[in-house]
Amino acid sequence: MRVNPEKLKKDFPIFSNNPDLVYLDNAATTQKPSSVIHAVSDYYSTVNSNVHRGVYKISEAATEMYEGSRKKVSEFIGARDPSEIVFLRNTTEAINLLSYTLGRRLKKGDEILLTEMEHHSNLIPWYFLRDAGIVIRFARIKDDFTLDYDDFQNKLNAKTAIASFTETSNVLGSINDVRNLSSMCRDNGTISIVDGAQSVPHMPVDVSKIACDYLAFSGHKMLAPAGIGVLYGRKELLDEMHPFLGGGEMIGEVGYNNATWADVPWKFEAGTQNVEGAVGLSAAIDYLKAIGMDSIRSHERSMIEHIFEVMNSVEDLRQFGPLDSDKRGGVFSFNIGDVKPFDILNQAATKFAISHSIHPHDVAAFLDRSNIAVRSGHHCAMPLMGRIGVSSTARVSPYIYNDAAELDLFFDELSKCRKELGR
Ligand code: PMP
């Protein structure tokens, strides 16, 4: 099925409430369709109660909805069993859980391999382990903004305990072959972790094919409410892991001198859970599945190809990402500046690159005058900014409800911005 943005837009109340809004900041968070909003509000209106605890009817109904959502998520990403799905707040919490629990088993001198294109949430939790003498290494990106797979392979060695890498970069849009990376990790006896925050919402992601050990993603980037996220982990790995947060719900038996843990996944779900978030996520998955993840990927590919066709209409535009739509998700970072696109990875170009002709915040503020919402800043990827020789970029990230006409409008306004604010 072809994605029909005009039709889909009608499902999202934000657009009827803001008729002129051109929302192009979907990599930050997505809008919510009525089906998700109603699922959450119906939950509150009909069965709201705490799960796993009550023996009364509405608590049993709420528990069924919560666990039903887990089953839906597990099928959506090709997990073997719902017990491989842990509900958490978001990708950030999932990676913190992994760094805490897996980090307990590491010893001084062990290595963790990341890439140069990671979001802070796939950097900082690992940086915490430096205090224990763990060494963090980075696989390089190439001049075409794709990952250097040879460098990744070369940096995997006998000390590499964990490798954690994004499937799609939230800045460059680069899509990494995570199946290949996970296979390199497996051959090396290294645990593989995929940051799926920018891929699970945008294309088919199947953990049985990727064969990674863990995958993390956030509901709010895939039409669901904020505050619900997912950690997938292979059951045998989750079974042997220490819990992250302690408290109610995650225990087996507790005495004054001892405690045992619940089975997975509940061992990792301490305290009262975001049941309404899980219910919303289930409705979001239904909505995405009805469109089809393959169709969503083709739509975003057509959006990025359209961008490639028209981007040269804006003078001095520099874009940061692969110019091959096979290797590129629907994320487009750019600046209006005076350094040629392919010079930017050269150290020599850095001193020129940091002075933008028009600062990305000014670009975003200019576009906002026409109700076009785009992101500007470092995108929680400050090391990557330095790597590509800028302090910040502007970014557009279309989704299912955006169409080529909106992109054209964006480029028209960007041209005006270049003319009015350019030096
Ligand atoms: N990883 C990537 C690649 C992201 O783009 C983001 C969000 N921008 C995150 C992780 C963190 O997601 P969250 O804030 O939902 O935890």
Coordinates of C-alpha atoms and ligand atoms in Angstrom, one line a residue:
M1 CA 0.0 0.0 0.0
R2 CA 1.2 3.5 -0.9
V3 CA 1.3 6.0 2.0
N4 CA -1.3 8.7 1.5
P5 CA -0.1 11.6 3.7
E6 CA -3.2 13.8 3.0
K7 CA -5.5 11.1 4.1
L8 CA -3.4 10.1 7.1
K9 CA -3.2 13.6 8.3
K10 CA -6.9 13.6 9.1
D11 CA -6.2 10.9 11.7
F12 CA -4.0 13.4 13.7
P13 CA -6.0 16.0 15.7
I14 CA -2.9 18.2 16.0
F15 CA -3.2 19.1 12.3
S16 CA -6.9 20.1 12.5
N17 CA -6.0 22.2 15.5
N18 CA -3.0 23.8 13.7
P19 CA -4.1 23.8 10.0
D20 CA -1.0 25.5 8.8
L21 CA 1.5 23.4 10.7
V22 CA 4.2 21.7 8.7
Y23 CA 5.7 19.4 11.2
L24 CA 9.1 18.2 10.1
D25 CA 10.6 17.3 13.5
N26 CA 9.6 13.6 13.7
A27 CA 13.1 12.4 14.6
A28 CA 12.5 14.3 17.9
T29 CA 9.0 13.0 18.5
T30 CA 6.0 12.1 16.4
Q31 CA 2.4 13.3 16.5
K32 CA -0.4 11.0 17.8
P33 CA -3.3 9.6 15.8
S34 CA -6.8 9.6 17.3
S35 CA -6.7 5.9 17.7
V36 CA -3.8 6.2 20.1
I37 CA -5.3 9.1 22.0
H38 CA -8.6 7.2 22.3
A39 CA -6.9 4.0 23.4
V40 CA -5.3 5.8 26.3
S41 CA -8.4 7.8 27.2
D42 CA -10.6 4.6 27.0
Y43 CA -8.2 2.8 29.2
Y44 CA -8.5 5.6 31.8
S45 CA -12.3 5.6 31.4
T46 CA -12.9 1.9 31.6
V47 CA -10.3 -0.3 33.3
N48 CA -7.7 2.0 35.0
S49 CA -6.1 0.1 37.9
N50 CA -2.8 -1.3 38.9
V51 CA -1.6 -4.4 37.0
H52 CA -0.5 -7.8 38.3
R53 CA -1.9 -7.0 41.7
G54 CA -5.6 -7.0 41.8
V55 CA -7.8 -10.1 41.7
Y56 CA -10.8 -7.9 40.7
K57 CA -12.1 -7.6 37.2
I58 CA -10.8 -4.2 36.0
S59 CA -7.3 -5.0 37.3
E60 CA -7.4 -8.3 35.4
A61 CA -8.6 -6.5 32.3
A62 CA -5.8 -3.9 32.7
T63 CA -3.2 -6.7 33.2
E64 CA -4.5 -8.3 30.0
M65 CA -4.1 -5.1 28.1
Y66 CA -0.6 -4.5 29.4
E67 CA 0.6 -8.1 28.7
G68 CA -1.3 -8.0 25.3
S69 CA 0.8 -5.0 24.3
R70 CA 3.9 -6.8 25.2
K71 CA 2.9 -9.7 22.9
K72 CA 2.1 -7.2 20.1
V73 CA 5.5 -5.6 20.5
S74 CA 7.2 -9.0 20.5
E75 CA 5.5 -9.9 17.2
F76 CA 6.2 -6.5 15.7
I77 CA 9.9 -6.9 16.0
G78 CA 10.1 -10.6 15.5
A79 CA 11.1 -11.7 19.0
R80 CA 10.6 -15.3 19.9
D81 CA 8.5 -14.7 23.0
P82 CA 6.9 -11.8 24.9
S83 CA 9.2 -12.4 27.8
E84 CA 12.0 -10.9 25.7
I85 CA 10.2 -7.5 25.8
V86 CA 10.9 -5.3 28.8
F87 CA 8.8 -2.1 29.1
L88 CA 10.9 0.9 30.2
R89 CA 10.5 4.7 29.7
N90 CA 12.5 5.1 26.5
T91 CA 15.7 4.2 24.6
T92 CA 17.7 6.2 27.1
E93 CA 16.5 4.1 30.1
A94 CA 17.1 0.9 28.1
I95 CA 20.7 1.7 27.4
N96 CA 21.3 2.8 31.0
L97 CA 19.8 -0.5 32.2
L98 CA 22.3 -2.4 29.9
S99 CA 25.3 -0.3 30.9
Y100 CA 24.4 -0.9 34.6
T101 CA 23.7 -4.6 34.5
L102 CA 26.2 -5.6 31.8
G103 CA 28.8 -3.2 33.3
R104 CA 28.8 -5.1 36.6
R105 CA 30.4 -8.0 34.9
L106 CA 33.2 -6.1 33.1
K107 CA 36.7 -5.8 34.4
K108 CA 39.4 -3.2 34.1
G109 CA 40.7 -3.0 30.5
D110 CA 37.6 -4.5 28.9
E111 CA 36.5 -2.6 25.8
I112 CA 33.2 -1.2 24.6
L113 CA 32.9 -0.4 20.9
L114 CA 30.6 2.4 19.8
T115 CA 30.5 4.4 16.6
E116 CA 31.2 8.0 15.9
M117 CA 27.6 8.7 15.0
E118 CA 25.9 7.8 18.4
H119 CA 23.3 9.9 20.2
H120 CA 24.3 10.9 23.8
S121 CA 22.0 8.2 25.1
N122 CA 24.3 5.6 23.5
L123 CA 27.4 7.4 24.8
I124 CA 26.9 8.7 28.3
P125 CA 25.7 5.4 29.9
W126 CA 28.9 3.7 28.6
Y127 CA 31.1 6.7 29.7
F128 CA 30.0 6.0 33.3
L129 CA 31.9 2.7 33.1
R130 CA 35.2 4.6 32.4
D131 CA 35.4 5.0 36.2
A132 CA 35.9 1.3 36.4
G133 CA 38.7 1.3 33.9
I134 CA 36.6 0.3 30.9
V135 CA 37.9 1.5 27.6
I136 CA 35.5 3.1 25.1
R137 CA 36.4 2.9 21.4
F138 CA 34.7 4.4 18.4
A139 CA 34.3 2.9 14.9
R140 CA 34.9 5.8 12.4
I141 CA 32.5 7.2 9.8
K142 CA 33.7 7.7 6.2
D143 CA 33.7 10.8 4.1
D144 CA 30.4 9.8 2.6
F145 CA 28.9 9.8 6.1
T146 CA 28.5 6.0 6.2
L147 CA 30.0 3.8 8.8
D148 CA 33.4 2.3 8.1
Y149 CA 32.7 -1.4 8.6
D150 CA 36.4 -2.3 8.2
D151 CA 37.3 0.0 11.0
F152 CA 34.5 -1.5 13.1
Q153 CA 35.8 -5.0 12.4
N154 CA 39.4 -4.0 13.1
K155 CA 38.5 -2.5 16.4
L156 CA 36.7 -5.7 17.6
N157 CA 39.3 -7.6 19.5
A158 CA 39.6 -10.1 22.3
K159 CA 38.9 -7.4 24.9
T160 CA 35.7 -6.1 23.2
A161 CA 33.0 -7.2 25.6
I162 CA 30.1 -5.1 24.2
A163 CA 29.4 -3.2 21.0
S164 CA 26.5 -0.7 20.8
F165 CA 25.5 1.0 17.6
T166 CA 22.6 2.9 16.1
E167 CA 20.6 1.5 13.2
T168 CA 19.8 4.9 11.8
S169 CA 21.7 8.1 12.7
N170 CA 19.4 10.9 14.0
V171 CA 21.8 13.4 12.5
L172 CA 23.1 11.9 9.2
G173 CA 20.2 9.6 8.5
S174 CA 22.8 6.9 7.7
I175 CA 21.4 3.4 7.9
N176 CA 23.8 0.9 9.3
D177 CA 23.8 -2.7 8.3
V178 CA 23.1 -3.9 11.9
R179 CA 22.8 -7.5 10.8
N180 CA 26.4 -7.4 9.5
L181 CA 27.6 -5.6 12.6
S182 CA 25.8 -8.1 14.9
S183 CA 27.3 -11.0 13.0
M184 CA 30.8 -9.5 13.4
C185 CA 30.1 -9.2 17.1
R186 CA 28.9 -12.8 17.4
D187 CA 32.0 -14.1 15.6
N188 CA 34.1 -12.2 18.1
G189 CA 32.1 -13.3 21.2
T190 CA 31.0 -9.6 21.7
I191 CA 27.5 -8.7 23.0
S192 CA 25.7 -6.6 20.3
I193 CA 23.2 -3.8 21.1
V194 CA 21.2 -2.0 18.5
D195 CA 19.8 1.5 19.2
G196 CA 16.6 1.3 17.2
A197 CA 15.2 4.7 18.2
Q198 CA 15.3 6.0 14.6
S199 CA 14.8 2.7 12.8
V200 CA 11.9 0.8 14.5
P201 CA 9.4 3.6 13.7
H202 CA 10.5 3.9 10.1
M203 CA 11.2 0.5 8.5
P204 CA 10.7 -3.2 9.1
V205 CA 13.0 -4.3 12.0
D206 CA 13.2 -8.0 12.8
V207 CA 15.4 -9.1 15.6
S208 CA 15.3 -12.7 14.4
K209 CA 17.0 -11.6 11.1
I210 CA 19.4 -9.0 12.7
A211 CA 20.3 -11.6 15.3
C212 CA 21.5 -8.9 17.7
D213 CA 21.5 -9.6 21.5
Y214 CA 19.6 -6.4 22.4
L215 CA 17.5 -3.7 20.7
A216 CA 16.2 -0.5 22.3
F217 CA 13.5 1.9 21.1
S218 CA 11.1 4.6 22.2
G219 CA 7.3 4.7 21.8
H220 CA 7.0 8.4 21.4
K221 CA 8.9 8.3 18.1
M222 CA 6.4 5.9 16.6
L223 CA 3.1 7.6 17.3
A224 CA 2.7 6.3 20.9
P225 CA 2.7 8.3 24.1
A226 CA 5.9 9.5 25.7
G227 CA 7.2 7.5 28.7
I228 CA 6.9 4.1 27.2
G229 CA 9.9 2.4 25.6
V230 CA 11.2 -1.1 24.9
L231 CA 14.2 -3.1 25.6
Y232 CA 14.3 -6.4 23.6
G233 CA 16.8 -8.9 24.9
R234 CA 17.5 -12.5 24.1
K235 CA 15.8 -14.5 26.8
E236 CA 18.8 -16.5 27.9
L237 CA 20.7 -13.2 28.4
L238 CA 17.9 -11.4 30.3
D239 CA 17.6 -14.5 32.5
E240 CA 21.2 -14.3 33.8
M241 CA 21.2 -10.5 34.2
H242 CA 21.1 -8.6 37.5
P243 CA 18.0 -6.4 37.9
F244 CA 18.4 -2.6 37.3
L245 CA 15.9 -0.9 39.6
G246 CA 14.7 -2.6 42.8
G247 CA 11.3 -2.3 44.4
G248 CA 7.8 -3.7 44.1
E249 CA 6.8 -6.0 41.3
M250 CA 10.3 -7.2 40.4
I251 CA 10.7 -9.6 43.3
G252 CA 10.0 -13.3 44.0
E253 CA 10.3 -13.6 47.8
V254 CA 11.6 -11.0 50.2
G255 CA 12.8 -11.5 53.7
Y256 CA 14.8 -9.2 56.1
N257 CA 18.1 -10.9 55.0
N258 CA 17.4 -12.0 51.5
A259 CA 15.4 -11.5 48.3
T260 CA 14.8 -13.4 45.0
W261 CA 13.8 -11.8 41.7
A262 CA 10.7 -12.3 39.5
D263 CA 11.1 -14.0 36.2
V264 CA 11.9 -12.0 33.1
P265 CA 10.7 -9.6 31.9
W266 CA 9.1 -8.5 35.3
K267 CA 12.5 -8.7 37.0
F268 CA 13.3 -5.4 35.1
E269 CA 9.9 -3.7 35.7
A270 CA 10.2 -2.3 39.3
G271 CA 7.3 -0.2 40.7
T272 CA 4.0 0.8 39.1
Q273 CA 4.3 0.6 35.4
N274 CA 3.2 2.9 32.6
V275 CA 0.2 0.7 31.6
E276 CA -1.6 3.5 29.7
G277 CA 1.6 4.0 27.7
A278 CA 1.8 0.3 26.8
V279 CA -1.9 0.5 25.8
G280 CA -1.1 3.5 23.6
L281 CA 1.9 1.7 22.1
S282 CA -0.2 -1.2 21.2
A283 CA -2.7 1.1 19.3
A284 CA 0.3 2.8 17.6
I285 CA 1.6 -0.6 16.4
D286 CA -1.8 -1.4 15.0
Y287 CA -1.8 1.9 13.1
L288 CA 1.7 1.4 11.7
K289 CA 1.0 -2.2 10.7
A290 CA -2.2 -1.2 8.9
I291 CA 0.0 1.1 6.7
G292 CA 2.8 -1.4 6.5
M293 CA 6.4 -0.8 7.6
D294 CA 7.6 -1.5 4.0
S295 CA 5.3 1.2 2.7
I296 CA 6.5 3.6 5.4
R297 CA 10.1 3.0 4.4
S298 CA 9.3 3.5 0.7
H299 CA 7.5 6.7 1.5
E300 CA 10.4 8.1 3.5
R301 CA 12.8 7.0 0.7
S302 CA 10.7 9.0 -1.8
M303 CA 10.8 12.0 0.6
I304 CA 14.6 11.9 0.8
E305 CA 14.9 11.5 -2.9
H306 CA 12.7 14.5 -3.4
I307 CA 14.9 16.4 -1.1
F308 CA 18.0 15.4 -3.1
E309 CA 16.2 16.7 -6.3
V310 CA 15.4 20.1 -4.9
M311 CA 18.1 20.8 -2.3
N312 CA 20.4 22.5 -4.8
S313 CA 17.8 25.3 -5.3
V314 CA 19.1 26.8 -2.0
E315 CA 22.4 28.6 -2.4
D316 CA 25.2 27.5 -0.1
L317 CA 23.3 24.6 1.3
R318 CA 25.5 21.9 2.8
Q319 CA 23.9 18.6 3.7
F320 CA 25.3 16.0 6.1
G321 CA 24.4 12.4 5.1
P322 CA 24.8 9.7 2.5
L323 CA 23.6 10.7 -1.0
D324 CA 22.3 7.2 -1.6
S325 CA 18.7 6.7 -0.5
D326 CA 19.4 2.9 0.0
K327 CA 21.7 3.9 2.8
R328 CA 19.7 6.8 4.1
G329 CA 16.6 7.2 6.3
G330 CA 14.3 10.2 6.3
V331 CA 16.6 12.5 8.2
F332 CA 18.1 15.5 6.5
S333 CA 20.6 17.7 8.4
F334 CA 22.0 20.8 6.7
N335 CA 23.5 24.2 7.2
I336 CA 23.6 27.3 5.1
G337 CA 27.3 27.9 5.0
D338 CA 30.4 28.2 2.8
V339 CA 32.3 24.9 3.0
K340 CA 31.9 22.4 0.2
P341 CA 30.0 19.3 1.5
F342 CA 32.8 16.9 1.0
D343 CA 35.4 19.0 2.6
I344 CA 33.8 18.9 6.0
L345 CA 35.4 15.7 7.3
N346 CA 38.9 17.2 6.7
Q347 CA 40.4 18.7 9.8
A348 CA 41.6 21.6 7.8
A349 CA 38.1 22.6 6.9
T350 CA 36.9 22.7 10.5
K351 CA 37.9 26.2 11.3
F352 CA 35.8 27.5 8.4
A353 CA 33.0 25.1 9.0
I354 CA 32.2 26.3 12.5
S355 CA 31.2 29.7 11.2
H356 CA 27.8 29.3 9.6
S357 CA 26.6 31.9 7.2
I358 CA 23.2 31.6 8.9
H359 CA 23.1 29.9 12.3
P360 CA 20.8 26.9 12.4
H361 CA 18.7 28.4 15.2
D362 CA 18.1 31.5 13.0
V363 CA 17.1 29.1 10.2
A364 CA 14.6 27.3 12.4
A365 CA 13.2 30.6 13.8
F366 CA 12.8 32.0 10.3
L367 CA 10.9 28.8 9.2
D368 CA 8.7 29.0 12.3
R369 CA 7.3 32.3 11.0
S370 CA 5.7 30.1 8.3
N371 CA 4.7 27.5 10.9
I372 CA 7.3 25.0 9.6
A373 CA 8.7 23.1 12.6
V374 CA 12.3 21.9 12.1
R375 CA 15.0 21.1 14.7
S376 CA 18.3 23.0 15.2
G377 CA 21.2 22.4 17.5
H378 CA 23.6 19.5 18.2
H379 CA 20.8 16.9 18.2
C380 CA 22.3 15.2 21.4
A381 CA 25.3 14.2 19.3
M382 CA 28.0 16.7 20.2
P383 CA 30.9 14.4 19.4
L384 CA 29.5 13.8 15.9
M385 CA 29.1 17.6 15.4
G386 CA 32.8 18.0 16.1
R387 CA 33.6 15.1 13.8
I388 CA 31.8 16.7 10.9
G389 CA 33.3 20.1 11.7
V390 CA 30.2 22.0 12.8
S391 CA 28.8 23.1 16.1
S392 CA 25.2 22.5 15.1
T393 CA 22.9 21.8 12.2
A394 CA 19.3 22.3 11.2
R395 CA 17.4 19.1 10.6
V396 CA 14.1 18.1 8.9
S397 CA 12.7 14.6 9.4
P398 CA 9.5 13.8 7.6
Y399 CA 7.1 11.0 8.5
I400 CA 4.0 9.3 7.2
Y401 CA 1.9 12.5 7.3
N402 CA 4.4 14.7 5.3
D403 CA 4.3 15.0 1.6
A404 CA 6.4 16.5 -1.2
A405 CA 4.4 19.7 -1.3
E406 CA 5.4 20.4 2.3
L407 CA 9.0 19.8 1.5
D408 CA 8.7 22.2 -1.5
L409 CA 7.2 24.8 0.9
F410 CA 10.1 24.2 3.3
F411 CA 12.7 24.7 0.5
D412 CA 10.9 27.8 -0.8
E413 CA 11.1 29.3 2.7
L414 CA 14.7 28.2 3.1
S415 CA 15.6 30.0 -0.1
K416 CA 14.0 33.2 1.3
C417 CA 15.9 32.7 4.5
R418 CA 19.1 32.4 2.6
K419 CA 18.4 35.6 0.7
E420 CA 17.2 37.6 3.7
L421 CA 19.6 36.5 6.3
G422 CA 22.6 35.3 4.3
R423 CA 25.8 37.2 4.5
Ligands
PMP1 N1 19.0 7.2 20.0 C1 18.7 7.9 18.9 C2 19.4 7.6 17.6 C3 17.8 9.0 19.0 O1 17.6 9.7 18.0 C4 17.2 9.3 20.3 C5 16.3 10.4 20.4 N2 16.6 11.6 19.7 C6 17.6 8.5 21.4 C7 18.5 7.5 21.2 C8 17.0 8.7 22.7 O2 15.6 8.5 22.7 P1 14.8 8.9 24.0 O3 15.0 10.3 24.2 O4 13.4 8.6 23.6 O5 15.3 8.0 25.1

